[in-house]
């Protein structure tokens, strides 16, 4: 049985797709690249497309945070950003065999970008379904009810056909959901936001979005350090460049370099960076990736010259639809 993690939405703050002008500019680049790589006719298009990384062709996606974790018959969902609409479509298509649920949705916090998709999660409207919500925030029930409220949404919470059950979590106390053990740890965000360490079959996933990463050292992290320790995969907030991070202190988002520092020290094997800025087009995220590589190489080289061997970290910037197996 494998532990898989699928990213249905990786953007931050607001769903944001390229404008028609930006798409036109992008397509022009893709076409120019086709010819500059020596391809000449339409029979070579598939080969060309297969030679490119998916985000270079299709971008990083427009939907906001929603992550699905599966292990055997166990499933949990983290956050209900606009990405949950596509997950809902997949569920309703029946191809994943889970139309009836129950569904388990863990909420990090309640900023718009993490709740905006919830009314579009169709299982809410199916009689006989059970939907469980989990969060540390004691106002969980009131906050979810508020999402299904006129005039913001036409169907009030009281009219939902599914049975909705709320579970207020204790900070740093594990809870079992099917095969998964989920433990909430606090992140660094202006409104309280809780990351989750999810474990199954000896593998671990650390969900660290949204966070500014203002506490970096082990002493500063204190009781929240176990979120990161030896994680097989960390999903980390990298909305900003390092200079932007300095300008946007207390905005609650971080930079990839901060995540790498934690990953090196805590022996994290793989890192995916996300919460891409709504204004960040493909070129911008690729530039963040370039800067991150520069940083990663410099740190590794510095360690080598000190006769230290840093553990290699597999890292990248996440794109919508990415699925990884731990
Ligand atoms: Zn966010
Ligand atoms: Zn937030």
Tab-separated table of N, CA, C and O in Angstrom, residues 118-121 124-125 133 143-150 152-158 160:
chain	number	residue	atom	x	y	z
A	118	UNK	N	-14.874	25.283	-0.440
A	118	UNK	CA	-15.711	24.345	0.335
A	118	UNK	C	-17.153	24.246	-0.166
A	118	UNK	O	-17.692	23.143	-0.276
A	119	UNK	N	-17.810	25.375	-0.522
A	119	UNK	CA	-19.195	25.239	-1.013
A	119	UNK	C	-19.284	24.473	-2.338
A	119	UNK	O	-20.376	24.081	-2.739
A	120	UNK	N	-18.164	24.270	-2.984
A	120	UNK	CA	-18.160	23.562	-4.275
A	120	UNK	C	-17.713	22.108	-4.127
A	120	UNK	O	-17.456	21.435	-5.110
A	121	UNK	N	-17.644	21.662	-2.876
A	121	UNK	CA	-17.331	20.255	-2.597
A	121	UNK	C	-18.678	19.520	-2.566
A	121	UNK	O	-19.399	19.514	-1.552
A	124	UNK	N	-21.117	17.573	0.068
A	124	UNK	CA	-21.961	18.265	1.057
A	124	UNK	C	-23.453	18.141	0.725
A	124	UNK	O	-24.301	18.262	1.611
A	125	UNK	N	-23.756	17.953	-0.548
A	125	UNK	CA	-25.154	18.027	-0.991
A	125	UNK	C	-25.770	16.644	-1.219
A	125	UNK	O	-26.869	16.540	-1.731
A	133	UNK	N	-15.074	17.585	9.789
A	133	UNK	CA	-14.126	18.700	9.761
A	133	UNK	C	-13.288	18.674	11.040
A	133	UNK	O	-13.835	18.387	12.125
A	143	UNK	N	-17.184	28.834	12.017
A	143	UNK	CA	-16.453	29.317	10.834
A	143	UNK	C	-16.878	28.570	9.572
A	143	UNK	O	-17.031	29.167	8.511
A	144	UNK	N	-17.084	27.254	9.667
A	144	UNK	CA	-17.529	26.490	8.490
A	144	UNK	C	-18.973	26.867	8.149
A	144	UNK	O	-19.322	27.059	6.974
A	145	UNK	N	-19.809	27.021	9.162
A	145	UNK	CA	-21.194	27.445	8.900
A	145	UNK	C	-21.203	28.789	8.169
A	145	UNK	O	-22.028	29.019	7.288
A	146	UNK	N	-20.262	29.651	8.536
A	146	UNK	CA	-20.201	30.987	7.933
A	146	UNK	C	-19.882	30.960	6.442
A	146	UNK	O	-20.213	31.893	5.704
A	147	UNK	N	-19.249	29.882	5.982
A	147	UNK	CA	-18.898	29.787	4.558
A	147	UNK	C	-20.156	29.532	3.716
A	147	UNK	O	-20.253	29.966	2.571
A	148	UNK	N	-21.119	28.819	4.327
A	148	UNK	CA	-22.371	28.502	3.623
A	148	UNK	C	-23.443	29.470	4.121
A	148	UNK	O	-24.368	29.093	4.817
A	149	UNK	N	-23.290	30.727	3.812
A	149	UNK	CA	-24.199	31.716	4.379
A	149	UNK	C	-24.629	32.700	3.317
A	149	UNK	O	-23.785	33.249	2.601
A	150	UNK	N	-25.939	32.928	3.232
A	150	UNK	CA	-26.424	33.977	2.348
A	150	UNK	C	-25.954	35.323	2.879
A	150	UNK	O	-25.880	35.465	4.098
A	152	UNK	N	-23.471	35.320	0.764
A	152	UNK	CA	-22.188	34.910	0.158
A	152	UNK	C	-22.318	33.621	-0.630
A	152	UNK	O	-21.543	33.355	-1.536
A	153	UNK	N	-23.293	32.773	-0.222
A	153	UNK	CA	-23.529	31.507	-0.931
A	153	UNK	C	-25.020	31.191	-0.793
A	153	UNK	O	-25.598	31.376	0.271
A	154	UNK	N	-25.658	30.724	-1.879
A	154	UNK	CA	-27.122	30.617	-1.857
A	154	UNK	C	-27.688	29.482	-1.006
A	154	UNK	O	-28.849	29.533	-0.621
A	155	UNK	N	-26.883	28.452	-0.723
A	155	UNK	CA	-27.415	27.317	0.048
A	155	UNK	C	-26.931	27.438	1.495
A	155	UNK	O	-25.730	27.350	1.757
A	156	UNK	N	-27.838	27.649	2.441
A	156	UNK	CA	-27.374	27.778	3.832
A	156	UNK	C	-26.932	26.426	4.391
A	156	UNK	O	-27.353	25.373	3.911
A	157	UNK	N	-26.096	26.492	5.402
A	157	UNK	CA	-25.541	25.280	6.017
A	157	UNK	C	-26.653	24.312	6.434
A	157	UNK	O	-26.539	23.095	6.252
A	158	UNK	N	-27.760	24.850	6.961
A	158	UNK	CA	-28.858	24.016	7.472
A	158	UNK	C	-29.487	23.174	6.369
A	158	UNK	O	-30.139	22.177	6.639
A	160	UNK	N	-27.782	21.662	3.902
A	160	UNK	CA	-26.873	20.641	3.350
A	160	UNK	C	-27.453	19.258	3.639
A	160	UNK	O	-27.995	19.007	4.709
